[in-house]
PDB file of C-alpha atoms in Angstrom:
ATOM      1  CA  LYS A   1     101.722  74.366  62.606  1.00 45.00           C
ATOM      2  CA  VAL A   2      98.151  73.947  63.913  1.00 43.00           C
ATOM      3  CA  LYS A   3      99.151  70.733  65.692  1.00 46.00           C
ATOM      4  CA  LYS A   4     102.035  72.577  67.362  1.00 47.00           C
ATOM      5  CA  ASN A   5      99.678  75.387  68.443  1.00 46.00           C
ATOM      6  CA  ARG A   6      97.257  72.892  69.958  1.00 45.00           C
ATOM      7  CA  LYS A   7     100.116  71.374  71.910  1.00 48.00           C
ATOM      8  CA  LYS A   8     100.940  74.837  73.315  1.00 48.00           C
ATOM      9  CA  CYS A   9      97.317  75.375  74.344  1.00 50.00           C
ATOM     10  CA  THR A  10      97.119  71.907  75.870  1.00 50.00           C
ATOM     11  CA  ALA A  11     100.384  72.481  77.729  1.00 52.00           C
ATOM     12  CA  GLN A  12      99.055  75.753  79.184  1.00 52.00           C
ATOM     13  CA  LYS A  13      95.839  74.062  80.350  1.00 52.00           C
ATOM     14  CA  ASN A  14      97.777  71.168  81.836  1.00 54.00           C
ATOM     15  CA  ASN A  15     100.125  73.586  83.631  1.00 63.00           C
ATOM     16  CA  ASP A  16      97.135  75.388  85.142  1.00 66.00           C
ATOM     17  CA  LEU A  17      95.544  72.118  86.230  1.00 68.00           C
ATOM     18  CA  GLN A  18      98.894  70.920  87.550  1.00 71.00           C
ATOM     19  CA  SER A  19      99.283  74.032  89.704  1.00 71.00           C
ATOM     20  CA  ILE A  20      95.729  73.676  91.063  1.00 71.00           C
ATOM     21  CA  LEU A  21      95.751  69.931  91.735  1.00 72.00           C
ATOM     22  CA  ALA A  22      99.421  69.003  92.172  1.00 68.00           C
ATOM     23  CA  ASN A  23      99.219  68.489  95.921  1.00 65.00           C
ATOM     24  CA  ILE A  24      96.253  66.122  95.831  1.00 71.00           C
ATOM     25  CA  CYS A  25      96.337  64.361  92.428  1.00 76.00           C
ATOM     26  CA  SER A  26      98.554  62.081  90.405  1.00 78.00           C
ATOM     27  CA  GLU A  27      99.535  62.943  86.830  1.00 79.00           C
ATOM     28  CA  GLU A  28      97.034  60.363  85.544  1.00 83.00           C
ATOM     29  CA  GLN A  29      94.234  61.931  87.571  1.00 82.00           C
ATOM     30  CA  ILE A  30      95.119  65.390  86.265  1.00 79.00           C
ATOM     31  CA  GLU A  31      94.926  64.085  82.677  1.00 84.00           C
ATOM     32  CA  GLU A  32      91.552  62.466  83.407  1.00 88.00           C
ATOM     33  CA  ILE A  33      90.226  65.647  85.033  1.00 83.00           C
ATOM     34  CA  SER A  34      91.396  67.624  81.994  1.00 81.00           C
ATOM     35  CA  LYS A  35      89.261  65.349  79.814  1.00 86.00           C
ATOM     36  CA  LEU A  36      86.282  65.763  82.153  1.00 86.00           C
ATOM     37  CA  ILE A  37      86.600  69.553  81.925  1.00 83.00           C
ATOM     38  CA  ALA A  38      86.738  69.320  78.134  1.00 82.00           C
ATOM     39  CA  GLU A  39      83.608  67.159  78.036  1.00 86.00           C
ATOM     40  CA  SER A  40      81.582  69.266  80.471  1.00 84.00           C
ATOM     41  CA  ASN A  41      79.393  72.181  79.461  1.00 81.00           C
ATOM     42  CA  THR A  42      78.663  73.465  82.969  1.00 82.00           C
ATOM     43  CA  LYS A  43      80.179  73.377  86.420  1.00 81.00           C
ATOM     44  CA  GLU A  44      77.381  71.020  87.475  1.00 83.00           C
ATOM     45  CA  GLU A  45      78.239  68.591  84.679  1.00 86.00           C
ATOM     46  CA  LEU A  46      81.883  68.701  85.757  1.00 84.00           C
ATOM     47  CA  HIS A  47      80.929  67.960  89.367  1.00 85.00           C
ATOM     48  CA  ASN A  48      78.730  65.032  88.299  1.00 89.00           C
ATOM     49  CA  SER A  49      81.503  63.625  86.097  1.00 88.00           C
ATOM     50  CA  LEU A  50      84.033  63.969  88.906  1.00 88.00           C
ATOM     51  CA  ALA A  51      81.624  62.196  91.277  1.00 89.00           C
ATOM     52  CA  LYS A  52      81.252  59.264  88.883  1.00 91.00           C
ATOM     53  CA  VAL A  53      84.991  58.805  88.560  1.00 89.00           C
ATOM     54  CA  TYR A  54      86.381  59.875  91.936  1.00 84.00           C
ATOM     55  CA  LYS A  55      83.508  59.272  94.381  1.00 84.00           C
ATOM     56  CA  LYS A  56      84.531  60.800  97.745  1.00 79.00           C
ATOM     57  CA  GLN A  57      87.426  62.852  96.353  1.00 80.00           C
ATOM     58  CA  ALA A  58      85.163  64.507  93.773  1.00 82.00           C
ATOM     59  CA  THR A  59      83.993  67.263  96.106  1.00 81.00           C
ATOM     60  CA  ASP A  60      87.565  68.145  97.109  1.00 79.00           C
ATOM     61  CA  PHE A  61      88.619  68.344  93.466  1.00 79.00           C
ATOM     62  CA  TYR A  62      85.521  70.333  92.522  1.00 82.00           C
ATOM     63  CA  LYS A  63      86.043  72.898  95.288  1.00 80.00           C
ATOM     64  CA  LEU A  64      89.493  73.625  93.873  1.00 78.00           C
ATOM     65  CA  LEU A  65      88.358  73.677  90.247  1.00 79.00           C
ATOM     66  CA  ARG A  66      85.034  75.526  90.560  1.00 78.00           C
ATOM     67  CA  PRO A  67      86.454  79.064  90.911  1.00 75.00           C
ATOM     68  CA  ARG A  68      88.708  78.463  87.911  1.00 75.00           C
ATOM     69  CA  TYR A  69      86.300  76.441  85.767  1.00 74.00           C
ATOM     70  CA  LEU A  70      85.542  79.140  83.216  1.00 73.00           C
ATOM     71  CA  ARG A  71      89.213  79.954  82.749  1.00 72.00           C
ATOM     72  CA  LEU A  72      90.120  76.270  82.423  1.00 73.00           C
ATOM     73  CA  LYS A  73      87.207  75.739  80.075  1.00 69.00           C
ATOM     74  CA  GLY A  74      88.324  78.788  78.074  1.00 67.00           C
ATOM     75  CA  LEU A  75      91.752  77.263  77.665  1.00 56.00           C
ATOM     76  CA  GLN A  76      90.118  74.046  76.522  1.00 46.00           C
ATOM     77  CA  GLU A  77      88.037  75.925  73.969  1.00 48.00           C
ATOM     78  CA  SER A  78      91.080  77.813  72.719  1.00 48.00           C
ATOM     79  CA  GLU A  79      92.824  74.471  72.281  1.00 45.00           C
ATOM     80  CA  ASN A  80      90.025  73.359  69.994  1.00 47.00           C
ATOM     81  CA  THR A  81      90.124  76.543  67.913  1.00 47.00           C
ATOM     82  CA  CYS A  82      93.849  77.225  67.658  1.00 46.00           C
ATOM     83  CA  THR A  83      94.888  78.062  64.111  1.00 43.00           C
ATOM     84  CA  ALA A  84      98.037  79.592  62.740  1.00 42.00           C
ATOM     85  CA  ASP A  85      96.486  83.088  62.541  1.00 45.00           C
ATOM     86  CA  GLU A  86      94.771  82.852  65.929  1.00 47.00           C
ATOM     87  CA  ASP A  87      97.962  81.641  67.544  1.00 48.00           C
ATOM     88  CA  LYS A  88      99.747  84.946  66.941  1.00 49.00           C
ATOM     89  CA  THR A  89      96.826  86.872  68.422  1.00 49.00           C
ATOM     90  CA  MET A  90      96.536  84.475  71.354  1.00 48.00           C
ATOM     91  CA  THR A  91     100.259  84.657  72.035  1.00 47.00           C
ATOM     92  CA  THR A  92     100.103  88.453  72.135  1.00 47.00           C
ATOM     93  CA  GLN A  93      97.023  88.395  74.376  1.00 46.00           C
ATOM     94  CA  LYS A  94      98.565  85.803  76.684  1.00 44.00           C
ATOM     95  CA  ALA A  95     101.738  87.855  76.961  1.00 43.00           C
ATOM     96  CA  GLU A  96      99.670  90.892  77.951  1.00 42.00           C
ATOM     97  CA  LYS A  97      97.663  88.835  80.432  1.00 42.00           C
ATOM     98  CA  VAL A  98     100.826  87.437  81.993  1.00 44.00           C
ATOM     99  CA  VAL A  99     102.159  90.948  82.557  1.00 41.00           C
ATOM    100  CA  TYR A 100      98.936  92.066  84.254  1.00 41.00           C
ATOM    101  CA  HIS A 101      98.723  88.752  86.077  1.00 47.00           C
ATOM    102  CA  ASP A 102     102.191  89.310  87.499  1.00 59.00           C
ATOM    103  CA  VAL A 103     101.459  92.944  88.384  1.00 76.00           C
ATOM    104  CA  LEU A 104      98.300  91.859  90.188  1.00 78.00           C
ATOM    105  CA  SER A 105     100.162  89.102  92.026  1.00 79.00           C
ATOM    106  CA  VAL A 106     102.966  91.436  93.055  1.00 81.00           C
ATOM    107  CA  LYS A 107     100.501  94.074  94.260  1.00 84.00           C
ATOM    108  CA  LEU A 108      98.561  91.501  96.311  1.00 86.00           C
ATOM    109  CA  ASP A 109     101.759  90.115  97.795  1.00 84.00           C
ATOM    110  CA  GLU A 110     102.818  93.641  98.810  1.00 86.00           C
ATOM    111  CA  LEU A 111      99.442  94.403 100.397  1.00 89.00           C
ATOM    112  CA  LEU A 112      99.547  91.151 102.356  1.00 89.00           C
ATOM    113  CA  ASP A 113     103.129  91.738 103.527  1.00 84.00           C
ATOM    114  CA  GLY A 114     104.284  88.445 102.006  1.00 77.00           C
ATOM    115  CA  LYS A 115     102.293  86.521 104.642  1.00 83.00           C
ATOM    116  CA  CYS A 116     100.454  84.324 102.134  1.00 85.00           C
ATOM    117  CA  ASN A 117     101.984  81.376 100.338  1.00 87.00           C
ATOM    118  CA  LYS A 118     101.876  80.906  96.567  1.00 84.00           C
ATOM    119  CA  ASP A 119      98.672  78.834  96.626  1.00 86.00           C
ATOM    120  CA  GLU A 120      96.886  81.298  98.895  1.00 89.00           C
ATOM    121  CA  LEU A 121      97.953  84.183  96.648  1.00 87.00           C
ATOM    122  CA  ALA A 122      96.584  82.289  93.654  1.00 86.00           C
ATOM    123  CA  LEU A 123      93.214  81.900  95.398  1.00 90.00           C
ATOM    124  CA  ILE A 124      93.161  85.577  96.349  1.00 90.00           C
ATOM    125  CA  ARG A 125      94.131  86.619  92.817  1.00 86.00           C
ATOM    126  CA  GLU A 126      91.297  84.511  91.374  1.00 86.00           C
ATOM    127  CA  ALA A 127      88.862  86.020  93.881  1.00 88.00           C
ATOM    128  CA  VAL A 128      89.877  89.560  92.918  1.00 87.00           C
ATOM    129  CA  ILE A 129      89.445  88.666  89.243  1.00 84.00           C
ATOM    130  CA  ASP A 130      86.035  87.046  89.791  1.00 84.00           C
ATOM    131  CA  ALA A 131      84.534  89.459  92.350  1.00 86.00           C
ATOM    132  CA  THR A 132      82.641  92.388  90.864  1.00 86.00           C
ATOM    133  CA  THR A 133      81.967  94.041  94.236  1.00 90.00           C
ATOM    134  CA  LYS A 134      83.747  94.409  97.556  1.00 91.00           C
ATOM    135  CA  GLN A 135      80.986  92.338  99.126  1.00 94.00           C
ATOM    136  CA  GLN A 136      81.615  89.454  96.717  1.00 93.00           C
ATOM    137  CA  LEU A 137      85.315  89.657  97.501  1.00 92.00           C
ATOM    138  CA  TYR A 138      84.624  89.606 101.246  1.00 94.00           C
ATOM    139  CA  ILE A 139      82.340  86.577 100.950  1.00 94.00           C
ATOM    140  CA  ARG A 140      84.901  84.736  98.839  1.00 93.00           C
ATOM    141  CA  MET A 141      87.731  85.481 101.295  1.00 93.00           C
ATOM    142  CA  VAL A 142      85.685  84.189 104.237  1.00 94.00           C
ATOM    143  CA  LYS A 143      84.703  81.048 102.286  1.00 93.00           C
ATOM    144  CA  GLU A 144      88.268  80.339 101.179  1.00 92.00           C
ATOM    145  CA  PHE A 145      90.112  81.194 104.398  1.00 93.00           C
ATOM    146  CA  LYS A 146      87.490  80.974 107.182  1.00 93.00           C
ATOM    147  CA  LYS A 147      86.269  83.995 109.111  1.00 93.00           C
ATOM    148  CA  GLU A 148      89.346  85.283 110.962  1.00 94.00           C
ATOM    149  CA  LYS A 149      91.972  84.907 108.252  1.00 93.00           C
ATOM    150  CA  GLY A 150      89.506  85.792 105.470  1.00 94.00           C
ATOM    151  CA  CYS A 151      88.560  89.044 107.241  1.00 94.00           C
ATOM    152  CA  ASP A 152      92.212  89.871 107.830  1.00 94.00           C
ATOM    153  CA  ILE A 153      93.071  89.349 104.154  1.00 94.00           C
ATOM    154  CA  TYR A 154      90.011  91.297 103.016  1.00 94.00           C
ATOM    155  CA  ASN A 155      90.799  94.233 105.299  1.00 94.00           C
ATOM    156  CA  LYS A 156      94.341  94.439 103.909  1.00 93.00           C
ATOM    157  CA  ILE A 157      93.268  94.506 100.274  1.00 91.00           C
ATOM    158  CA  LYS A 158      89.959  96.417 100.646  1.00 92.00           C
ATOM    159  CA  PRO A 159      91.534  99.917 100.446  1.00 92.00           C
ATOM    160  CA  GLU A 160      93.069  98.971  97.084  1.00 89.00           C
ATOM    161  CA  TYR A 161      90.055  97.055  95.756  1.00 86.00           C
ATOM    162  CA  VAL A 162      89.256  99.560  92.980  1.00 86.00           C
ATOM    163  CA  SER A 163      92.786  99.557  91.559  1.00 85.00           C
ATOM    164  CA  LEU A 164      93.109  95.781  91.995  1.00 84.00           C
ATOM    165  CA  HIS A 165      89.801  95.194  90.249  1.00 79.00           C
ATOM    166  CA  LYS A 166      90.917  97.471  87.407  1.00 81.00           C
ATOM    167  CA  LEU A 167      94.056  95.352  86.996  1.00 75.00           C
ATOM    168  CA  ALA A 168      91.912  92.215  87.177  1.00 73.00           C
ATOM    169  CA  SER A 169      89.577  93.503  84.474  1.00 72.00           C
ATOM    170  CA  GLU A 170      92.596  93.929  82.197  1.00 67.00           C
ATOM    171  CA  ILE A 171      93.420  90.248  82.705  1.00 59.00           C
ATOM    172  CA  ILE A 172      89.966  89.208  81.542  1.00 56.00           C
ATOM    173  CA  LYS A 173      89.912  91.344  78.357  1.00 51.00           C
TER     174      LYS A 173
END
């Protein structure tokens, strides 16, 4: 049973990595990056490991992984601690998180009038989850989408920031 639970956790982590890196990595690279995440203790260690293996591509990979590092690392840690009893709790928590995750995604998509693609929505969703202030959200939007588009996105979601952040905080719990 524990082995089966670890496979579920590993599959979830691999699905997350796949969705982040699918457009720029091969399956083998995604597996290698998964191992590098597991072996790293900090974002800096991950970046250094990526640089050793992937040289010039390392920075591109790291830019995509950095905002999601803690979540990916959390999945890795849960893989290492999955037990039969924990699995039931984790399954319940994941189900709750998925519901909030979907509600947050739907709300963001509505606010942005469906003008962002799936990958852009994922970046925005992560920014809303990570940002603890409107200013942090603004900075993240400008970094991710450049000034004009980042400001446009921020201005559309700013009026709903408090409710979005409340939804985001439910995802983290």
